[in-house]
Coordinates of C-alpha atoms in Angstrom, one line a residue:
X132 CA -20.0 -37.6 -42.3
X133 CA -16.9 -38.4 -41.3
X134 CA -13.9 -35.9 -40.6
X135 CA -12.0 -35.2 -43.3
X136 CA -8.5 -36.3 -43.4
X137 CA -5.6 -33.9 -44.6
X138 CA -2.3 -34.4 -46.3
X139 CA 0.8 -34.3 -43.8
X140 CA 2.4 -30.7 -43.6
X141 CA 4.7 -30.0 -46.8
X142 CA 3.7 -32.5 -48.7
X143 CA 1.6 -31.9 -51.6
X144 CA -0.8 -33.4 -53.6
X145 CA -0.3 -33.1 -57.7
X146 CA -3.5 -32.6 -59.1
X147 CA -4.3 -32.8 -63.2
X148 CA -6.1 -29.2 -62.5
X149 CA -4.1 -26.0 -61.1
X150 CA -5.4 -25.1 -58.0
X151 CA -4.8 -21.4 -56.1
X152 CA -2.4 -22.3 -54.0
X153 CA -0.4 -24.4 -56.0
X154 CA -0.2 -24.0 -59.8
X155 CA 1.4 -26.8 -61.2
X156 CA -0.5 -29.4 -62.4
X157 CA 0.4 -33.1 -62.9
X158 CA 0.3 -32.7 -67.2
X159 CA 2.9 -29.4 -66.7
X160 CA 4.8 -31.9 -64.2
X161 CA 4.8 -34.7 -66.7
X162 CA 6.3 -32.6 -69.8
X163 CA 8.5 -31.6 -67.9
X164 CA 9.8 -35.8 -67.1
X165 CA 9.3 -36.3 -70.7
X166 CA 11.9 -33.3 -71.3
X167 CA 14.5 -35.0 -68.6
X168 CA 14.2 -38.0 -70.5
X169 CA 14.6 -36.6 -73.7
X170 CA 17.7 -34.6 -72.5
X171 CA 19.7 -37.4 -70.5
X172 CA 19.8 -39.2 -73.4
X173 CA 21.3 -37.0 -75.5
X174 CA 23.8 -37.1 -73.3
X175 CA 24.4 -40.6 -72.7
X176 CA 23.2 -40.5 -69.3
X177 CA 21.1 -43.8 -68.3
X178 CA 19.0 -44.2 -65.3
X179 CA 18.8 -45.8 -61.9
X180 CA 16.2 -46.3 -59.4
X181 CA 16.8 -46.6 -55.5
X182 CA 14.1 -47.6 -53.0
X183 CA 13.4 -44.0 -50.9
X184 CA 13.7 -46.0 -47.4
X185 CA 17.7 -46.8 -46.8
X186 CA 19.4 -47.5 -43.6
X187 CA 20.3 -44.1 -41.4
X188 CA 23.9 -45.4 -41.5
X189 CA 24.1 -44.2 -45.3
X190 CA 23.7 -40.5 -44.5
X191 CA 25.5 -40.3 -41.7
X192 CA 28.4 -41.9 -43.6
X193 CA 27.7 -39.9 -46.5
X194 CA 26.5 -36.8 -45.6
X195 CA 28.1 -36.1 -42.1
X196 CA 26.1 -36.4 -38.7
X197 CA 26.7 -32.9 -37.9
X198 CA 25.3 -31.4 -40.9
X199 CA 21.5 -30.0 -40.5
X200 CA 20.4 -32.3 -43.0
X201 CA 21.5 -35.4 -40.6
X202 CA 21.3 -33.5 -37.3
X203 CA 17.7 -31.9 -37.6
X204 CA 15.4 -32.8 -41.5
X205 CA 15.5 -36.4 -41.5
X206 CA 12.6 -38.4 -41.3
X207 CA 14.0 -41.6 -39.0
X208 CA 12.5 -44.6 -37.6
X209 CA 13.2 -48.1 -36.4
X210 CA 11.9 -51.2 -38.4
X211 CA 9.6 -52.8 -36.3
X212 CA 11.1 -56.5 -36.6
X213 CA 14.8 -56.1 -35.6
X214 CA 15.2 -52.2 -34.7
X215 CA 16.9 -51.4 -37.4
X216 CA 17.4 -47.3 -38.3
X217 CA 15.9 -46.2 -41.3
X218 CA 15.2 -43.2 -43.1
X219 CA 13.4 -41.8 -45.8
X220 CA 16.6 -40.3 -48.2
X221 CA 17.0 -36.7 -47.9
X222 CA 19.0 -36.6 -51.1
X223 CA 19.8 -38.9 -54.2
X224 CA 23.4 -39.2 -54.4
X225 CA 23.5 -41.3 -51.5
X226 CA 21.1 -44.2 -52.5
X227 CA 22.6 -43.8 -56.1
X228 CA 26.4 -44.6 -54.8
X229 CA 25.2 -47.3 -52.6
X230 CA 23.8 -49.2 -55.3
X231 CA 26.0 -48.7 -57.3
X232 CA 28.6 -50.1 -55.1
X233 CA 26.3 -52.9 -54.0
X234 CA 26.2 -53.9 -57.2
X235 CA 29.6 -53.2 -58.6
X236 CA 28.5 -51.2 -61.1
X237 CA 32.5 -49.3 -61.5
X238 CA 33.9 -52.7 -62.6
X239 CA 36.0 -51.6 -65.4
X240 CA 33.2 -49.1 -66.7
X241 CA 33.1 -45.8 -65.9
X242 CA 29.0 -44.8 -65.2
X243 CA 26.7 -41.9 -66.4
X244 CA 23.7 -42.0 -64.3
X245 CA 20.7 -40.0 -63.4
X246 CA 18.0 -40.2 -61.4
X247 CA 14.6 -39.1 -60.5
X248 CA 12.4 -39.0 -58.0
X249 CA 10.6 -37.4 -54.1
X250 CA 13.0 -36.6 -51.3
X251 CA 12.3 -35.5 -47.4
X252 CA 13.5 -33.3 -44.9
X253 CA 11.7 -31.9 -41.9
X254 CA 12.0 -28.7 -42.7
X255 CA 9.9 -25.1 -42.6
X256 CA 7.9 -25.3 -46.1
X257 CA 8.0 -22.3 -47.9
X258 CA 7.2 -21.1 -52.0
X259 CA 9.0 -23.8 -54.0
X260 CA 10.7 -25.9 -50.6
X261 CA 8.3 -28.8 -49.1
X262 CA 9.2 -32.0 -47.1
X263 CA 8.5 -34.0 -49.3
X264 CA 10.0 -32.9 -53.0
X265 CA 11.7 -34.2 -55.7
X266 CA 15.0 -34.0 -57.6
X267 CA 16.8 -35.2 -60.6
X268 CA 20.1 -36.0 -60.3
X269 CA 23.1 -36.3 -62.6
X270 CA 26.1 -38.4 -61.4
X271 CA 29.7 -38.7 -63.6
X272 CA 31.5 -41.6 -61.8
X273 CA 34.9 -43.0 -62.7
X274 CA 36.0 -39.8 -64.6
X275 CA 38.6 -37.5 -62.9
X276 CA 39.6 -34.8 -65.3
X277 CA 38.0 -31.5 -65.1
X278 CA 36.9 -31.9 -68.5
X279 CA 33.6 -33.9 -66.7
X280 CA 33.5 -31.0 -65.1
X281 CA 32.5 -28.6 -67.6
X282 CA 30.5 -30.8 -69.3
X283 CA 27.6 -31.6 -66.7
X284 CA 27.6 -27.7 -66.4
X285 CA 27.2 -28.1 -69.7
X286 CA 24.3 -30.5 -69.5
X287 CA 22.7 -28.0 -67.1
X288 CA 22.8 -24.7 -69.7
X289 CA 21.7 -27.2 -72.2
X290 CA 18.4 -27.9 -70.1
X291 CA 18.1 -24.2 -69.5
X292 CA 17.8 -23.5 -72.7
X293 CA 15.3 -25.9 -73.8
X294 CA 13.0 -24.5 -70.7
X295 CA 13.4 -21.1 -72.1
X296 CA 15.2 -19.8 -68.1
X297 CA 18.6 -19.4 -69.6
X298 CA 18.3 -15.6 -69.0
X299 CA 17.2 -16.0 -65.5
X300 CA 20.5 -18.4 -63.8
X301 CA 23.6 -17.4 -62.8
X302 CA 26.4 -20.6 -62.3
X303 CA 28.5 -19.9 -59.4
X304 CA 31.5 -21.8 -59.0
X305 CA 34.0 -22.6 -56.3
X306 CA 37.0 -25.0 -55.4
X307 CA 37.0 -26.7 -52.1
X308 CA 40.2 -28.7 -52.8
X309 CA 41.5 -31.7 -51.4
X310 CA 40.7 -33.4 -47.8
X311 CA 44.0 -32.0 -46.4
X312 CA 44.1 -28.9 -48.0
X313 CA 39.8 -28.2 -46.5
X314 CA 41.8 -29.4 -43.2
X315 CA 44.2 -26.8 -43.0
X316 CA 42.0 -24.3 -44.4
X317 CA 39.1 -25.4 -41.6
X318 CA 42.4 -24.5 -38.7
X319 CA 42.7 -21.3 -39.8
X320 CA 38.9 -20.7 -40.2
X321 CA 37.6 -21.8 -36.8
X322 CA 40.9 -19.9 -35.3
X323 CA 39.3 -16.8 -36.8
X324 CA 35.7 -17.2 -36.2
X325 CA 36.3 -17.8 -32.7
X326 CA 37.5 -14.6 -32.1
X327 CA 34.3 -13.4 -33.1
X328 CA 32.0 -16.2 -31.1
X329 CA 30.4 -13.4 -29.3
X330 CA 29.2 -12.1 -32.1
X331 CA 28.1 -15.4 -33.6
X332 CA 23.9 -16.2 -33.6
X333 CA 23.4 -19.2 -31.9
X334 CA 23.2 -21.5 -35.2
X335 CA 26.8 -20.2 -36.4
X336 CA 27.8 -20.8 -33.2
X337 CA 26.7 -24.9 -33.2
X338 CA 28.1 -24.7 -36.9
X339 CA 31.8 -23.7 -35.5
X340 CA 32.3 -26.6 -33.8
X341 CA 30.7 -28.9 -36.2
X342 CA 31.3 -27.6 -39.5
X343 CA 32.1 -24.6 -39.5
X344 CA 32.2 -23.8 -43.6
X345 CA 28.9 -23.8 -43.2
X346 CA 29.1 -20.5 -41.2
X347 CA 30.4 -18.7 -43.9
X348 CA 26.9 -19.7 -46.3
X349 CA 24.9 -18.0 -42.9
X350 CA 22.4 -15.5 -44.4
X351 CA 22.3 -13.3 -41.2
X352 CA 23.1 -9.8 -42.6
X353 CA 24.6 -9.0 -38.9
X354 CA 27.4 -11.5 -40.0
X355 CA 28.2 -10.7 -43.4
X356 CA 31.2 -8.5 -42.5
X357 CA 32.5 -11.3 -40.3
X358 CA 32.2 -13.5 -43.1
X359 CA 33.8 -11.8 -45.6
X360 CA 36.6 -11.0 -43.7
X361 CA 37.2 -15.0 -43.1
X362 CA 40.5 -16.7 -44.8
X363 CA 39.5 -18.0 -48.4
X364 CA 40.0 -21.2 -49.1
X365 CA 41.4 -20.7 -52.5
X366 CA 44.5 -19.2 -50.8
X367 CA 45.0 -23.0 -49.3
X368 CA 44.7 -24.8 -52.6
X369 CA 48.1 -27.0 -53.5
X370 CA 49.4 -27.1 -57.4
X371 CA 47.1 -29.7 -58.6
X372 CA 43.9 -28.5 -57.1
X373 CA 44.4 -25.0 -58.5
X374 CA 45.5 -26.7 -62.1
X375 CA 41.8 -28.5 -61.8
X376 CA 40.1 -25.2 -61.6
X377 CA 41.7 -23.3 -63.8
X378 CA 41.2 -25.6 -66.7
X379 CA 38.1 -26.0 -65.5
X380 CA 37.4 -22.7 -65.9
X381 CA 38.9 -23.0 -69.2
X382 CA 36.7 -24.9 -70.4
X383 CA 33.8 -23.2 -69.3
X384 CA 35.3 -20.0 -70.8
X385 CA 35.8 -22.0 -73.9
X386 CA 32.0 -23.2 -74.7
X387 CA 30.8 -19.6 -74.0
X388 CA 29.2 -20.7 -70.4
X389 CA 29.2 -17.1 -68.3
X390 CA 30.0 -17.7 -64.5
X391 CA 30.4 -16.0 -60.9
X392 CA 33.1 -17.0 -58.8
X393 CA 32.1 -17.5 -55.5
X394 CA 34.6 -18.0 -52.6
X395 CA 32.1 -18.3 -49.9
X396 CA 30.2 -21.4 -51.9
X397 CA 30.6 -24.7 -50.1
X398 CA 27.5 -26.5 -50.6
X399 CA 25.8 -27.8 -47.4
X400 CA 26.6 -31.7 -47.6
X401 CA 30.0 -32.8 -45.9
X402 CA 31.1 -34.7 -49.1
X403 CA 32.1 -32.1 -51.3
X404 CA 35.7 -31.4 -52.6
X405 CA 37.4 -29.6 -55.6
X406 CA 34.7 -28.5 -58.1
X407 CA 31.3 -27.2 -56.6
X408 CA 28.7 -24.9 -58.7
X409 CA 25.2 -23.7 -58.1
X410 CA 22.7 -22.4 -60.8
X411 CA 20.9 -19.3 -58.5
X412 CA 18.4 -17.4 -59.3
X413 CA 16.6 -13.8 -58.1
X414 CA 12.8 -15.0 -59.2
X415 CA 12.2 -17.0 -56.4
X416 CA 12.6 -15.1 -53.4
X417 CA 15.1 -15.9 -50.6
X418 CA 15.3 -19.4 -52.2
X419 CA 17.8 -19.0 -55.1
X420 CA 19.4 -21.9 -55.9
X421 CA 18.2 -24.1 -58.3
X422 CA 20.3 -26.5 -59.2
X423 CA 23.9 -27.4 -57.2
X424 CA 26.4 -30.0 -56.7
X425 CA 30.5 -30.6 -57.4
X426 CA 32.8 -33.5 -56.8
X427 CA 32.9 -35.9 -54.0
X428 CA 36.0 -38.1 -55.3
X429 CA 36.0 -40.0 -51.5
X430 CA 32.3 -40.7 -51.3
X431 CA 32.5 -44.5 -52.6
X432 CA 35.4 -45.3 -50.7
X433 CA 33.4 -44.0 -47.8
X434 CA 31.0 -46.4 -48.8
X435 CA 32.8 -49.4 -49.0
X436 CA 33.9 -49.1 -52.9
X437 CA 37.1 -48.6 -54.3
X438 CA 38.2 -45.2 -54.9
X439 CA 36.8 -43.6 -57.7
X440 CA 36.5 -39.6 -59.0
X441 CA 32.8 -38.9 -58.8
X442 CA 31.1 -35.7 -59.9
X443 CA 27.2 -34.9 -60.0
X444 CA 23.8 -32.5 -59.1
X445 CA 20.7 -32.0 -58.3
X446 CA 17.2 -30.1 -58.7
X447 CA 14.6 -29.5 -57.1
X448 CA 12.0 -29.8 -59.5
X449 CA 9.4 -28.0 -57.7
X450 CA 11.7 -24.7 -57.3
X451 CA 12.8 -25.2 -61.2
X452 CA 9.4 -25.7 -62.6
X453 CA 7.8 -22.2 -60.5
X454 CA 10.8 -20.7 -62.6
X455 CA 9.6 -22.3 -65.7
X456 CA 6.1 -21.6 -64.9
X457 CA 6.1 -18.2 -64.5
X458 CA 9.4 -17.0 -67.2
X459 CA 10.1 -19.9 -69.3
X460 CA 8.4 -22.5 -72.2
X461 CA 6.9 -26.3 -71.4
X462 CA 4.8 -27.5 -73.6
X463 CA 1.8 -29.2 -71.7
X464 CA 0.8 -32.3 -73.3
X465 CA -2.8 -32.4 -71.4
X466 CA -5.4 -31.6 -74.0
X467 CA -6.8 -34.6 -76.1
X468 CA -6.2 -34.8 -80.1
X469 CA -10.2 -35.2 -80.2
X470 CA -13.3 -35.5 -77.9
X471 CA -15.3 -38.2 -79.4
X472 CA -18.9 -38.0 -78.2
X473 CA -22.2 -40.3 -79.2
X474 CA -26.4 -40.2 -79.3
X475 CA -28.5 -42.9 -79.7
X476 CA -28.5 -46.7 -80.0
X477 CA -25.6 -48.0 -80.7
X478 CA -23.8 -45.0 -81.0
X479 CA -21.3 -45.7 -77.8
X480 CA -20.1 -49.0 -79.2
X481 CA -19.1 -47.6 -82.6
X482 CA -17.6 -44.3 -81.0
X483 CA -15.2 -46.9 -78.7
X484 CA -14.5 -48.8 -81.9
X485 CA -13.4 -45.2 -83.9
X486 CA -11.1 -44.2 -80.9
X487 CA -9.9 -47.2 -80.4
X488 CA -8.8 -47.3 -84.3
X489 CA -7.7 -43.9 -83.5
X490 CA -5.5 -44.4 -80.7
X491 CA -3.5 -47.4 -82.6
X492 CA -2.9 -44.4 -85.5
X493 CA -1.5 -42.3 -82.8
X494 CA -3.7 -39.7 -81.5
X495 CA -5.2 -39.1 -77.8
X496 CA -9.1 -39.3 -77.7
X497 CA -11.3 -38.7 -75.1
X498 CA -14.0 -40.3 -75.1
X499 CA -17.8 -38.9 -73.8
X500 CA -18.9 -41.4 -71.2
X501 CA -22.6 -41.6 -70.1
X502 CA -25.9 -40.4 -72.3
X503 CA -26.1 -36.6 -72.4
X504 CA -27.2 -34.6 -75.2
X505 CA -25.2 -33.3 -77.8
X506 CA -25.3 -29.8 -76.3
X507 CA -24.2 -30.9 -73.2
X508 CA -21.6 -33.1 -74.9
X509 CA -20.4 -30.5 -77.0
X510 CA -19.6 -28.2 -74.0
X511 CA -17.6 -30.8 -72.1
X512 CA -15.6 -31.1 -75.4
X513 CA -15.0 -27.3 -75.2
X514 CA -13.8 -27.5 -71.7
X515 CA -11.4 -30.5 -72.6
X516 CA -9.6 -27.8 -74.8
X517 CA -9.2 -30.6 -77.3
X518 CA -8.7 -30.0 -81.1
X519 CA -10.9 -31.5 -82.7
X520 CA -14.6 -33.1 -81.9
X521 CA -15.7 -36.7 -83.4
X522 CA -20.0 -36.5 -83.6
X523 CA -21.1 -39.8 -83.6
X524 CA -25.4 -39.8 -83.9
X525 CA -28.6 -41.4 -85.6
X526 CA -27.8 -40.3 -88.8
X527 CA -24.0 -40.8 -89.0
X528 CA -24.9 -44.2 -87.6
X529 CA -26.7 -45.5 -90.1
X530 CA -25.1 -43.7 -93.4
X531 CA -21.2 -45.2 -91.6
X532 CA -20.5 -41.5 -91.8
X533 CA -18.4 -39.4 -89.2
X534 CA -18.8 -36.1 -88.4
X535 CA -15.7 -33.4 -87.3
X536 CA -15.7 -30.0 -86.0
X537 CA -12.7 -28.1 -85.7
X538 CA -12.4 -26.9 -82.3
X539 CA -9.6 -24.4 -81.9
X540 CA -9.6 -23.4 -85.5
X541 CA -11.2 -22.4 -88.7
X542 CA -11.5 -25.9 -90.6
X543 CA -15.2 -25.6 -89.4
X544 CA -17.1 -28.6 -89.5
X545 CA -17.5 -31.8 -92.0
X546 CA -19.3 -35.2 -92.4
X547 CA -17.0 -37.8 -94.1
X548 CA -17.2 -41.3 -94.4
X549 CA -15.6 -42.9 -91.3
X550 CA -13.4 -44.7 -93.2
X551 CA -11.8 -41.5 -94.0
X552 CA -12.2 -40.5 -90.6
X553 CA -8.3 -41.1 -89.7
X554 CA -6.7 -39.8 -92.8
X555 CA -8.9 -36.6 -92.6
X556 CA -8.0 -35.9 -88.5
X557 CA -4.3 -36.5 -90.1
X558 CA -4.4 -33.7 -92.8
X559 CA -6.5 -31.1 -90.3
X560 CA -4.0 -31.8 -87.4
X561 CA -1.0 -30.3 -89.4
X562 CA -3.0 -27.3 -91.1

């Protein structure tokens, strides 16, 4: 026997049964896609798929070679025909700008897009982070008031509330102003934190010179006073970058959405300006953030398009649906409508023929394969957790009856001419 083979660290397998270390199963997985759907077109929001290998160029340009996601996660490799750099995207919003610049999607039409879909980084897995996980993404492009804004923090509560985790999020929110204004405001920040560098651990320390925001999102309690004490960039806002967030604000205020200001927020990607928000949580551990993201109104010009206000975020699915999981409400669409089982000759054909006829009037059979008895059969239909059982035998056979049983009820069990058989399964499915 050969040795067995392993998936790569922090990437996981989705199985259609939970297992120990890893509870969520592919049908909890899949309501929860059919939910996205559902919701991102209530809002008007259409979809776009990007391939998940793009040239390294795109994050750099994007995201910023000095950030950690560029400098240290990225999965990166050279094409073996003409040595080209590619990598597997560490993010969405990325691929989703470059196509839609390659393809000139802004011409004269403002876009609402989303996306779904697995992401890497080569990074330490933990509960609910992996190198290899997914995110939907939400991305406003062409619209520059802060009315946008407020209404894909809207979009967010809204899908809170359908999983049932309202109770458990708290939206932070932050301004990171202009390029000029983050300039001036990055002068006064690295003047102060390198009168502390001695201080510094050796990763604030690489983030000074690089970018050194980021120092001020550390998580080292040692550095929390240092941090605190740092100049706030809301005190280097200009007139129209404050008038942004204060109607911004306004608008959140208006449509009853509770929120944290939070001057130390900057989100870890180098593309950010103005608005930025994160949906944090204390259910999961060190990892609180759920959902984030804010404007990045230079991104497609960075890119090669012309200048357009952009807005968006992202989730990581896997960290939102442990949330779910454990404190909200997803229905799970697994169980079959009936098990339909069989005995004797010619019983399998007519059983296909019934759930085939079935399936075309809407409901999910599974259907018994192999010769068992009925007892045997009867228990595999248990274990489905399906609702109802179709009995197929000798005597059904020859009369063209049908037998049901009610599995999960107290509609007990009839014989009915299968003819009737769909009309029936229609009047017990909505007792």
């Amino acid at each position: 026997m050969g040795k067995k083979i392993q998936a790569v660290k922090g990437m996981n397998d989705l199985l259609p049964i939970a297992q120990k270390d890893f509870q969520l199963t592919s049908s909890f997985w899949q309501a929860f896609e059919d939910t996205v759907v559902r919701w991102t077109r209530r809002f008007g929001y259409r979809q776009i798929r990007t391939p998940i290998v793009e040239q390294t160029g795109l994050f750099v340009r994007s995201i910023g070679e000095e950030t950690d996601v560029v400098g240290k996660e990225m999965y990166t490799f050279s094409d073996s025909n003409d040595s080209l750099s590619l990598s597997l995207r560490p993010e969405g919003t990325a691929s989703c700008l470059r196509a839609v610049v390659e393809h000139n999607l802004l011409y004269n039409s403002p876009q609402k897009l989303w996306y779904m879909g697995p992401m890497f980084r080569r990074e330490r897995p933990q509960k609910g982070r992996y190198r290899q996980f997914h995110q939907v993404g939400i991305e406003a492009l062409g619209f520059e008031g802060p009315d946008i804004d407020a209404e894909i923090v809207a979009m967010s509560a809204d899908l809170w509330r359908e999983l049932g985790i309202s109770e458990h999020l708290t939206l932070e929110i932050n301004s990171l102003g202009n390029r000029e204004e983050r300039a001036a405001h990055r002068a006064a920040l690295v003047g102060y934190l390198s009168s502390y560098e001695h201080l510094l651990d050796d990763d604030s320390k690489r983030r000074l010179h690089t970018n050194p925001l980021r120092v001020l999102d550390s998580k080292n309690p040692d550095l929390q006073d240092i941090c605190n004490g740092a100049p706030s960039l809301i005190d280097y806002l200009g007139e129209a970058s404050h008038t942004h967030y204060r109607q911004f604000k306004t608008m959140l205020d208006g449509m009853g959405i509770a929120y944290v200001e939070n001057p130390r927020l900057v989100r870890g990607l180098d593309y950010y300006n103005l608005t930025v928000f994160e949906w944090t949580t204390d259910k999961l551990g060190a990892q609180a953030t759920v959902c984030g993201g804010g404007r990045y109104n230079g991104l497609i010009e960075e890119l090669g398009g012309k200048s357009a206000p952009s807005i968006g975020f992202a989730m990581g699915i896997e960290r939102l649906l442990l949330l779910v999981h454990e404190y909200g409400s997803l229905d799970d669409y697994a169980a079959p409508d009936v098990y339909a089982m069989h005995q004797g000759e010619g019983a399998a054909l007519q059983v296909l023929q019934y759930a085939a006829d079935l399936r075309r009037e809407g409901f999910n059979v599974l259907q018994h394969s192999g010769y068992q008895s009925l007892k045997a059969q009867m228990k595999k239909a248990d274990g489905s957790q399906a609702r109802f059982a179709l009995i197929v035998a000798q005597d059904e056979l020859l009369k063209g009856e049908v037998t049901l049983k009610d599995l999960q009820g107290g509609l007990g069990q009839i014989t009915v001419p299968a003819a009737e058989l769909s009309n029936t399964l229609k009047t017990w499915k909505q007792a």
